XYZ file of C-alpha atoms in Angstrom:
584
model
C 4.181 -18.363 4.520
C 0.709 -16.885 5.053
C -0.175 -13.830 2.950
C -3.269 -11.639 3.315
C -4.263 -9.139 0.633
C -6.656 -6.652 2.196
C -8.945 -4.006 0.737
C -9.300 -1.684 3.753
C -12.228 0.422 4.873
C -12.915 4.058 4.021
C -13.464 6.749 6.633
C -16.793 7.922 5.249
C -19.904 6.368 3.784
C -20.911 7.336 0.259
C -24.162 7.923 -1.552
C -23.012 5.529 -4.283
C -21.347 2.963 -2.055
C -21.463 0.321 -4.781
C -18.949 2.356 -6.780
C -16.094 1.616 -4.389
C -17.199 -1.416 -2.371
C -15.601 -4.090 -4.554
C -12.001 -5.277 -4.278
C -10.023 -3.904 -7.254
C -9.316 -6.552 -9.893
C -5.570 -5.906 -9.556
C -5.615 -7.507 -6.101
C -6.910 -10.738 -7.583
C -4.188 -10.706 -10.248
C -1.521 -10.415 -7.541
C -3.180 -13.177 -5.527
C -3.525 -15.471 -8.557
C 0.170 -15.111 -9.426
C 1.102 -15.936 -5.833
C -1.172 -18.974 -5.831
C 0.312 -20.118 -9.123
C 3.686 -20.149 -7.352
C 2.388 -22.175 -4.433
C 1.835 -19.467 -1.822
C -0.942 -19.503 0.759
C -2.734 -16.258 -0.038
C -6.166 -14.957 0.892
C -8.065 -11.875 -0.307
C -10.149 -10.066 2.312
C -12.608 -7.275 1.563
C -12.764 -5.106 4.670
C -14.368 -2.190 2.882
C -17.408 -2.333 5.151
C -15.537 -3.080 8.385
C -14.889 0.417 9.718
C -17.096 -0.242 12.740
C -15.783 -3.781 13.328
C -12.308 -3.356 14.773
C -12.712 -6.354 17.090
C -13.533 -8.590 14.150
C -10.437 -7.340 12.320
C -8.266 -8.045 15.376
C -9.698 -11.541 15.782
C -9.117 -12.336 12.126
C -5.487 -11.240 12.329
C -4.984 -13.273 15.498
C -6.467 -16.396 13.921
C -4.808 -16.195 10.495
C -1.365 -15.135 11.738
C -0.171 -13.604 8.460
C 3.525 -13.246 7.650
C 2.879 -10.615 4.993
C -0.071 -8.262 4.571
C -0.625 -6.382 1.341
C -3.035 -3.438 1.300
C -4.848 -2.212 -1.809
C -4.922 1.582 -1.506
C -7.122 3.674 -3.799
C -6.234 6.811 -1.812
C -9.494 7.430 0.082
C -9.045 4.182 2.024
C -5.429 4.870 2.994
C -6.344 5.606 6.638
C -8.120 2.267 6.815
C -4.929 0.617 5.605
C -2.810 2.612 8.051
C -5.068 1.719 10.987
C -5.131 -1.993 10.161
C -1.368 -2.027 9.549
C -0.765 -0.451 12.948
C -3.035 -3.041 14.564
C -1.265 -5.891 12.735
C 2.147 -4.667 13.928
C 0.894 -4.423 17.509
C -0.125 -8.088 17.309
C 3.020 -9.259 15.532
C 5.880 -6.752 15.101
C 7.522 -9.109 12.603
C 4.672 -9.086 10.093
C 5.669 -7.347 6.859
C 3.280 -4.630 5.672
C 3.121 -3.748 1.981
C 1.038 -0.953 0.478
C 0.136 -0.958 -3.222
C -2.338 0.478 -5.692
C -2.788 3.878 -7.261
C -3.136 5.702 -3.930
C 0.080 4.250 -2.510
C 2.018 4.669 -5.762
C 1.642 8.438 -5.781
C 2.200 8.893 -2.032
C 5.026 6.398 -1.479
C 7.465 8.921 -0.003
C 4.816 10.418 2.292
C 3.755 6.978 3.553
C 7.273 5.707 4.233
C 8.267 8.982 5.877
C 5.425 9.229 8.353
C 4.167 5.697 9.034
C 6.807 3.364 10.406
C 4.507 0.347 10.365
C 4.504 0.414 6.532
C 7.554 -1.541 5.359
C 7.244 -1.446 1.565
C 5.238 0.208 -1.193
C 4.731 -1.572 -4.507
C 4.655 1.018 -7.283
C 2.476 0.772 -10.383
C 1.751 -2.602 -11.960
C 2.346 -4.819 -8.982
C 2.107 -8.528 -9.824
C 5.758 -9.336 -10.521
C 7.168 -6.899 -7.974
C 5.014 -8.313 -5.194
C 5.918 -11.881 -6.116
C 9.665 -11.117 -6.072
C 9.282 -9.241 -2.800
C 7.596 -12.269 -1.217
C 10.257 -14.615 -2.573
C 13.029 -12.451 -1.142
C 11.371 -12.069 2.250
C 10.797 -15.806 2.406
C 14.404 -16.656 1.545
C 16.149 -13.988 3.592
C 13.656 -13.709 6.446
C 13.728 -9.938 6.383
C 15.322 -7.021 4.564
C 17.880 -7.914 1.923
C 20.108 -5.645 -0.150
C 18.588 -7.331 -3.195
C 15.386 -5.408 -2.561
C 17.227 -2.166 -3.261
C 17.360 -3.143 -6.914
C 13.952 -4.796 -7.280
C 12.080 -2.718 -9.914
C 8.820 -1.115 -8.861
C 9.473 -0.992 -5.126
C 9.778 1.746 -2.519
C 11.376 1.040 0.850
C 13.630 2.602 3.444
C 17.382 2.582 2.896
C 19.427 3.861 5.841
C 16.156 5.016 7.369
C 15.162 7.180 4.403
C 12.497 6.537 1.739
C 14.028 5.170 -1.446
C 12.470 4.261 -4.786
C 13.931 1.698 -7.196
C 13.720 1.846 -10.987
C 10.229 1.670 -12.542
C 8.911 -1.779 -13.320
C 8.568 -2.600 -17.016
C 4.951 -3.037 -18.151
C 3.840 -6.601 -18.792
C 3.648 -6.750 -22.571
C 1.679 -9.987 -22.824
C -1.053 -9.797 -20.201
C -2.134 -13.346 -21.031
C 1.028 -14.564 -19.291
C -0.645 -13.729 -15.982
C -2.687 -16.557 -14.438
C -6.411 -15.773 -14.736
C -7.753 -14.700 -11.336
C -11.066 -16.450 -12.044
C -9.193 -19.738 -11.786
C -8.974 -19.168 -8.022
C -11.370 -16.408 -6.957
C -14.942 -15.167 -7.302
C -15.480 -11.521 -8.234
C -17.699 -9.317 -10.389
C -15.351 -6.531 -11.496
C -13.189 -7.638 -14.406
C -11.066 -5.869 -17.024
C -9.726 -6.821 -20.441
C -7.316 -3.889 -20.825
C -4.876 -1.726 -18.894
C -4.272 1.893 -19.744
C -6.253 4.815 -21.103
C -5.579 7.052 -24.125
C -7.279 9.984 -22.400
C -5.558 12.867 -20.667
C -8.172 13.980 -18.122
C -6.583 16.370 -15.660
C -8.593 14.974 -12.712
C -7.676 11.311 -13.246
C -4.517 9.453 -12.210
C -4.916 6.570 -14.666
C -2.617 8.147 -17.264
C 0.344 8.402 -14.893
C -0.342 5.016 -13.334
C -0.815 2.921 -16.490
C 0.363 5.221 -19.259
C -1.644 6.239 -22.312
C -0.743 3.089 -24.238
C -3.470 0.490 -23.843
C -2.525 -3.168 -23.413
C -5.077 -5.917 -23.752
C -5.724 -9.521 -22.927
C -6.696 -11.729 -25.840
C -10.392 -12.312 -26.485
C -10.022 -15.973 -25.485
C -8.334 -15.154 -22.137
C -11.012 -12.626 -21.248
C -14.001 -14.777 -22.195
C -12.433 -17.784 -20.480
C -12.590 -15.815 -17.246
C -16.216 -14.912 -17.876
C -16.986 -18.573 -18.454
C -15.250 -19.657 -15.250
C -17.164 -17.079 -13.211
C -20.472 -17.867 -14.919
C -20.051 -21.583 -14.201
C -19.846 -20.705 -10.488
C -23.048 -18.675 -10.604
C -21.584 -15.186 -11.070
C -23.713 -13.924 -13.934
C -23.732 -10.136 -13.340
C -20.412 -8.445 -14.067
C -18.801 -5.029 -14.341
C -16.309 -4.577 -17.168
C -14.150 -1.971 -15.466
C -11.761 -1.033 -18.272
C -11.227 2.733 -18.498
C -12.645 2.507 -22.034
C -13.898 -0.980 -22.864
C -15.073 0.057 -26.355
C -11.742 1.445 -27.534
C -11.285 -1.244 -30.219
C -14.697 -1.958 -31.812
C -13.571 -5.084 -33.675
C -12.191 -6.591 -30.477
C -15.382 -5.756 -28.577
C -17.505 -7.448 -31.228
C -15.234 -10.499 -31.106
C -15.746 -10.678 -27.331
C -19.509 -10.394 -27.748
C -19.657 -13.049 -30.467
C -17.615 -15.390 -28.287
C -19.908 -14.825 -25.286
C -22.862 -15.732 -27.506
C -21.094 -18.717 -29.116
C -20.335 -20.202 -25.709
C -23.900 -19.650 -24.549
C -22.911 -17.578 -21.506
C -26.068 -16.240 -19.868
C -24.536 -13.149 -18.298
C -25.445 -9.502 -17.967
C -22.820 -6.812 -17.685
C -22.013 -3.124 -17.578
C -19.153 -1.276 -19.237
C -17.443 2.117 -19.359
C -16.959 4.015 -22.600
C -16.314 7.394 -24.170
C -19.030 9.044 -26.229
C -16.724 9.106 -29.258
C -15.851 5.400 -28.983
C -19.093 3.634 -29.888
C -20.943 2.725 -33.075
C -24.229 1.023 -33.957
C -22.739 -2.318 -34.972
C -20.832 -2.585 -31.691
C -23.876 -1.586 -29.620
C -25.978 -4.252 -31.341
C -23.507 -7.001 -30.462
C -22.944 -5.672 -26.950
C -26.663 -5.782 -26.207
C -27.040 -9.205 -27.754
C -24.190 -10.479 -25.566
C -25.756 -9.193 -22.340
C -24.654 -5.563 -21.924
C -27.354 -3.627 -20.069
C -25.554 -0.377 -19.176
C -22.758 1.849 -20.453
C -21.333 4.663 -18.319
C -19.962 7.793 -19.960
C -17.839 10.483 -18.362
C -19.574 13.641 -19.578
C -18.385 15.794 -16.632
C -20.002 19.108 -17.673
C -22.358 20.696 -20.137
C -20.025 23.681 -20.470
C -17.353 23.169 -23.165
C -14.978 25.490 -21.334
C -15.120 23.275 -18.225
C -14.572 20.120 -20.265
C -11.604 21.742 -22.004
C -10.070 22.733 -18.689
C -10.471 19.139 -17.510
C -8.813 17.958 -20.761
C -11.945 15.996 -21.600
C -11.555 15.536 -25.329
C -15.215 15.240 -26.261
C -17.678 17.587 -27.896
C -21.364 18.210 -27.293
C -22.179 17.011 -30.805
C -20.687 13.619 -29.846
C -22.456 13.353 -26.498
C -26.046 13.602 -27.739
C -25.966 10.774 -30.332
C -24.071 8.453 -27.976
C -26.872 8.511 -25.407
C -29.551 8.247 -28.075
C -27.868 5.262 -29.717
C -27.497 3.324 -26.462
C -31.178 3.644 -25.674
C -32.174 2.611 -29.208
C -30.431 -0.698 -28.639
C -31.882 -1.225 -25.187
C -28.777 -0.234 -23.233
C -29.124 2.136 -20.299
C -26.804 5.124 -20.742
C -25.440 6.483 -17.470
C -23.708 9.850 -17.201
C -21.006 10.950 -14.784
C -20.968 14.673 -14.035
C -18.457 16.661 -11.987
C -19.402 19.987 -10.440
C -17.382 22.524 -8.496
C -14.543 22.478 -11.053
C -12.273 25.471 -11.737
C -14.355 28.153 -13.400
C -17.690 26.718 -12.244
C -20.509 29.275 -12.061
C -24.276 29.214 -12.187
C -23.932 29.784 -15.925
C -21.907 26.587 -16.377
C -24.265 24.683 -14.060
C -27.168 25.830 -16.241
C -25.254 24.556 -19.270
C -24.976 21.155 -17.582
C -28.701 21.121 -16.858
C -29.410 22.024 -20.484
C -27.236 19.125 -21.633
C -29.022 16.743 -19.264
C -32.329 17.785 -20.826
C -30.913 17.097 -24.279
C -29.295 13.704 -23.714
C -31.997 12.408 -21.330
C -29.781 10.099 -19.251
C -31.585 7.352 -17.372
C -28.976 7.254 -14.608
C -26.633 9.981 -13.390
C -23.910 10.167 -10.787
C -22.826 13.632 -9.671
C -19.442 14.170 -8.031
C -17.883 17.218 -6.416
C -14.514 17.969 -8.027
C -11.846 16.282 -5.923
C -8.060 16.598 -6.101
C -6.190 13.296 -6.082
C -2.424 12.685 -6.010
C -1.135 11.683 -9.411
C -3.372 14.100 -11.306
C -2.530 17.302 -13.122
C -5.015 19.294 -11.063
C -3.409 18.103 -7.841
C 0.101 18.995 -9.032
C -1.119 22.459 -10.029
C -2.716 22.857 -6.610
C 0.537 22.036 -4.807
C 2.516 24.489 -6.928
C -0.029 27.249 -6.462
C -0.486 26.733 -2.714
C 3.103 25.885 -1.792
C 1.845 22.865 0.132
C 3.240 19.323 0.034
C 1.906 15.775 0.267
C 1.978 16.234 4.039
C -1.540 17.658 3.767
C -2.553 13.993 3.888
C -1.409 13.761 7.495
C -4.861 15.138 8.211
C -7.339 12.351 8.845
C -9.280 13.100 5.678
C -10.197 11.031 2.638
C -9.897 13.632 -0.056
C -9.347 17.256 -0.922
C -12.231 19.141 -2.511
C -11.169 21.624 -5.163
C -13.531 24.389 -4.053
C -11.723 24.615 -0.707
C -8.721 26.037 -2.580
C -10.693 28.437 -4.790
C -11.655 31.819 -3.277
C -14.355 32.123 -5.932
C -16.249 29.125 -4.565
C -17.614 28.217 -1.134
C -19.327 25.249 0.481
C -22.805 26.764 0.395
C -22.555 27.483 -3.335
C -21.224 24.006 -4.093
C -24.053 22.370 -2.146
C -26.540 24.550 -4.006
C -24.995 23.471 -7.332
C -25.390 19.812 -6.408
C -28.946 20.180 -5.139
C -30.059 22.002 -8.275
C -28.440 19.451 -10.598
C -30.019 16.492 -8.795
C -33.451 18.107 -8.699
C -33.258 18.909 -12.402
C -32.361 15.319 -13.261
C -34.994 13.789 -10.994
C -37.751 16.081 -12.278
C -36.860 15.143 -15.842
C -36.681 11.398 -15.252
C -40.300 10.564 -16.189
C -39.950 12.445 -19.468
C -36.600 10.810 -20.183
C -38.023 7.349 -19.571
C -41.227 7.820 -21.538
C -39.360 9.387 -24.450
C -37.386 6.188 -25.079
C -37.297 5.116 -28.706
C -35.839 1.675 -29.249
C -34.545 0.275 -32.529
C -36.999 -1.609 -34.716
C -34.992 -4.793 -34.822
C -36.776 -8.106 -34.377
C -33.533 -9.787 -33.324
C -33.411 -7.606 -30.213
C -37.061 -7.643 -29.169
C -36.392 -9.681 -26.045
C -33.444 -7.489 -25.071
C -35.427 -4.292 -25.593
C -38.308 -5.639 -23.513
C -35.804 -6.590 -20.815
C -34.394 -3.043 -20.897
C -37.836 -1.460 -20.493
C -38.889 -3.785 -17.668
C -35.608 -3.251 -15.786
C -36.117 0.498 -16.018
C -39.763 0.164 -15.010
C -38.777 -1.742 -11.886
C -36.564 1.149 -10.744
C -39.662 3.371 -10.834
C -42.009 0.885 -9.149
C -39.750 -0.698 -6.522
C -36.202 0.594 -6.997
C -34.158 3.758 -6.582
C -36.588 6.043 -8.414
C -39.736 4.915 -6.578
C -39.032 7.068 -3.499
C -37.487 10.177 -5.040
C -39.565 13.123 -3.896
C -38.506 15.170 -6.908
C -39.646 12.522 -9.397
C -43.370 12.856 -10.215
C -45.713 9.865 -10.714
C -43.124 7.066 -10.628
C -45.786 4.330 -10.529
C -47.457 5.685 -13.672
C -44.109 5.677 -15.463
C -43.474 2.100 -14.334
C -46.881 0.944 -15.587
C -46.347 2.443 -19.030
C -42.867 0.948 -19.335
C -44.047 -2.506 -18.228
C -46.864 -2.331 -20.790
C -44.456 -1.276 -23.540
C -42.196 -4.187 -22.663
C -45.086 -6.657 -22.968
C -46.110 -5.131 -26.288
C -42.689 -6.103 -27.611
C -42.654 -9.695 -26.339
C -43.425 -11.752 -23.220
C -41.143 -10.558 -20.438
C -41.084 -12.246 -17.045
C -40.176 -9.119 -15.098
C -42.901 -7.092 -16.838
C -45.627 -9.643 -16.034
C -44.564 -9.683 -12.392
C -44.055 -5.939 -11.980
C -47.227 -4.863 -13.760
C -49.292 -7.353 -11.748
C -47.891 -5.866 -8.532
C -48.962 -2.401 -9.659
C -52.470 -3.669 -10.424
C -52.634 -5.272 -6.980
C -51.474 -2.057 -5.303
C -54.347 -0.283 -7.022
C -56.839 -2.957 -5.950
C -57.274 -4.325 -9.471
C -57.047 -7.974 -8.436
C -58.870 -9.403 -11.444
C -56.571 -7.611 -13.888
C -53.584 -8.816 -11.896
C -54.832 -12.419 -11.916
C -55.477 -12.361 -15.665
C -52.002 -10.992 -16.301
C -50.308 -13.494 -13.993
C -52.103 -16.428 -15.622
C -50.927 -15.202 -18.988
C -47.409 -14.851 -17.627
C -47.404 -18.421 -16.286
C -48.302 -19.731 -19.736
C -45.084 -18.188 -21.030
C -43.017 -18.918 -17.904
C -44.443 -22.094 -16.313
C -43.011 -22.857 -12.911
C -42.053 -19.241 -12.200
C -41.851 -18.881 -8.432
C -42.432 -15.120 -8.510
C -45.515 -15.279 -10.733
C -46.924 -18.293 -8.876
C -46.601 -16.741 -5.422
C -48.007 -13.452 -6.665
C -51.046 -15.189 -8.144
C -51.570 -17.249 -4.984
C -51.451 -14.095 -2.855
C -54.104 -12.572 -5.080
C -56.365 -15.568 -4.437
C -55.656 -15.363 -0.705
C -56.926 -11.779 -0.628
C -60.382 -12.946 -1.664
C -60.234 -16.192 0.322
C -60.211 -18.335 -2.836
C -58.180 -21.129 -1.253
C -59.069 -23.760 -3.862
C -57.510 -21.772 -6.723
C -54.602 -20.742 -4.512
C -53.921 -24.413 -3.763
C -54.122 -25.374 -7.446
C -51.462 -22.753 -8.219
C -49.144 -23.473 -5.303
C -49.089 -27.240 -5.751
C -46.765 -26.744 -8.744
C -44.121 -25.522 -6.269
C -44.792 -28.038 -3.481
C -41.179 -29.243 -3.524
C -39.971 -25.805 -2.390
C -40.029 -25.299 1.414
C -40.817 -21.595 1.139
C -44.351 -22.332 -0.138
C -45.180 -24.856 2.623
C -46.621 -22.208 4.986
C -49.041 -21.142 2.213
C -49.956 -24.774 1.514
C -50.624 -25.339 5.219
C -52.876 -22.268 5.219
C -54.786 -23.531 2.173
C -55.363 -27.037 3.521
C -56.457 -25.666 6.903
C -58.936 -23.326 5.238
C -60.265 -26.175 3.094
C -60.609 -28.463 6.125
C -57.977 -30.979 5.049
C -56.170 -31.216 8.371
C -54.111 -34.363 7.591
C -52.548 -32.618 4.598
C -51.958 -29.463 6.602
C -50.336 -31.546 9.350
C -48.043 -33.360 6.881
C -46.691 -30.090 5.494
C -46.330 -28.721 9.016
C -44.183 -31.722 9.960
C -42.094 -31.282 6.801
C -41.642 -27.603 7.655
C -40.469 -28.418 11.190
C -38.069 -31.111 9.958
C -36.611 -28.756 7.366
C -36.205 -26.003 9.956
C -34.385 -28.371 12.328
C -32.106 -29.577 9.529
C -31.291 -26.036 8.429
C -30.458 -24.919 11.969
C -28.259 -27.954 12.517
C -26.306 -27.310 9.305
C -25.941 -23.662 10.226
């Protein structure tokens, strides 16, 4: 039996596409459990395939799945519906299963209106999906036994029917680790959230009780992924830092095993402390995201965001002191939003000096308190989702708000943040802790690179980004030798025509990082600019085993009149090109 688990495409592109481009970790848990029981299962990320319908059709024709499971996070439900319809047109006997938070809260709507959806797995889906597959395999179709399978929605006598809720998995370590079979970057240690945010469906999906894997299980997965070259990870728990002792145990274990990874996490401003931040940074944490939502306490209270301004300020300050970038999530266009509350948010931004911010327009999602209130107030039903839309913006239901005002809110907030960025970056005060010098230098050089070559280098509202980058690179090098700082600062010098300063810096960098490809090529390019081919050759020869430097070596030998050497590298380059094309 061939099973495909698909993460379908969204209707619209997003400014922060990276936020939703990855397959949810729950899909890999389902797939791992199926593999552990001997099933042929494949995970496909079709998030970016909206414009590639022919490729989707060809894949379905080639793989001939018996069962297709779709991971629905609500905004991609139309992608799932479209692919399911296509799959049924190819093979009417294929069984289509929807799951995930978006399908869980719209199960009746989906089964009522879309006949090509056969089943919806509700809530925590591993065991339900496995039992569904077993039953379909044994009975070759619908069986009365499915009517009693916990955690499933299906049609009974042509009408949508929901079975009893599935019991939560008490010991999460009983699940086979997905990293045993799959490569991914988004990973979670816990399930559940103690919060009660009125705009979030996590509480109703998981419950407020938080369950956790053991430290060993979690770090074992990190080790498996790291061994396969996946060294940048997102810890996607709703609140990774909920249990400080457990977090420190994880960090100590990462360090003990010598895992060279970097990672990001999500936290609440009232769930961190200095000891935990120290160990997180030492174990590779480079960013923590906090849901701040608004600078106006009355907005935060309405959203049931149980945090106070006096907790927000020190949280951001503490992260930066330990060399961790603090990112803030803000929501605008919430109930009660006015220019006064927007100004309060801008004031808070100026106080906490975030180094990264994501702004969202308030959106109503099924499974949230705000959505339920909207339905009651409007008299509408879930059938609003028959419209080919991804989401429902709150302001569209509020006569006190309009599109023009909302867009003006967003523009003003973004401009305020971008104008303040140089000050925020240059105001960084890191902890005086010799044990974290390398990590603090790494933090400063990463941030500098965003101003010199990254997201902040082209923001029209951000003044003098290159100056900010230079200062941050220099501060990093004042702490300790940092590879990224040597490279980035030398590039700035070269852009300003200061070749001698760049060469001096690069030579110093190569003493600390001999064999660095980036520093070597940068130094060679500097020599090329002043036709100093002898020094360029002396630098490049250290990398002569790497095909990408052969064109530069050929250029050097030609300029120096050594045609036999130039010819030998040209022949090697041609042979390598032929070999690469053949393998491809």
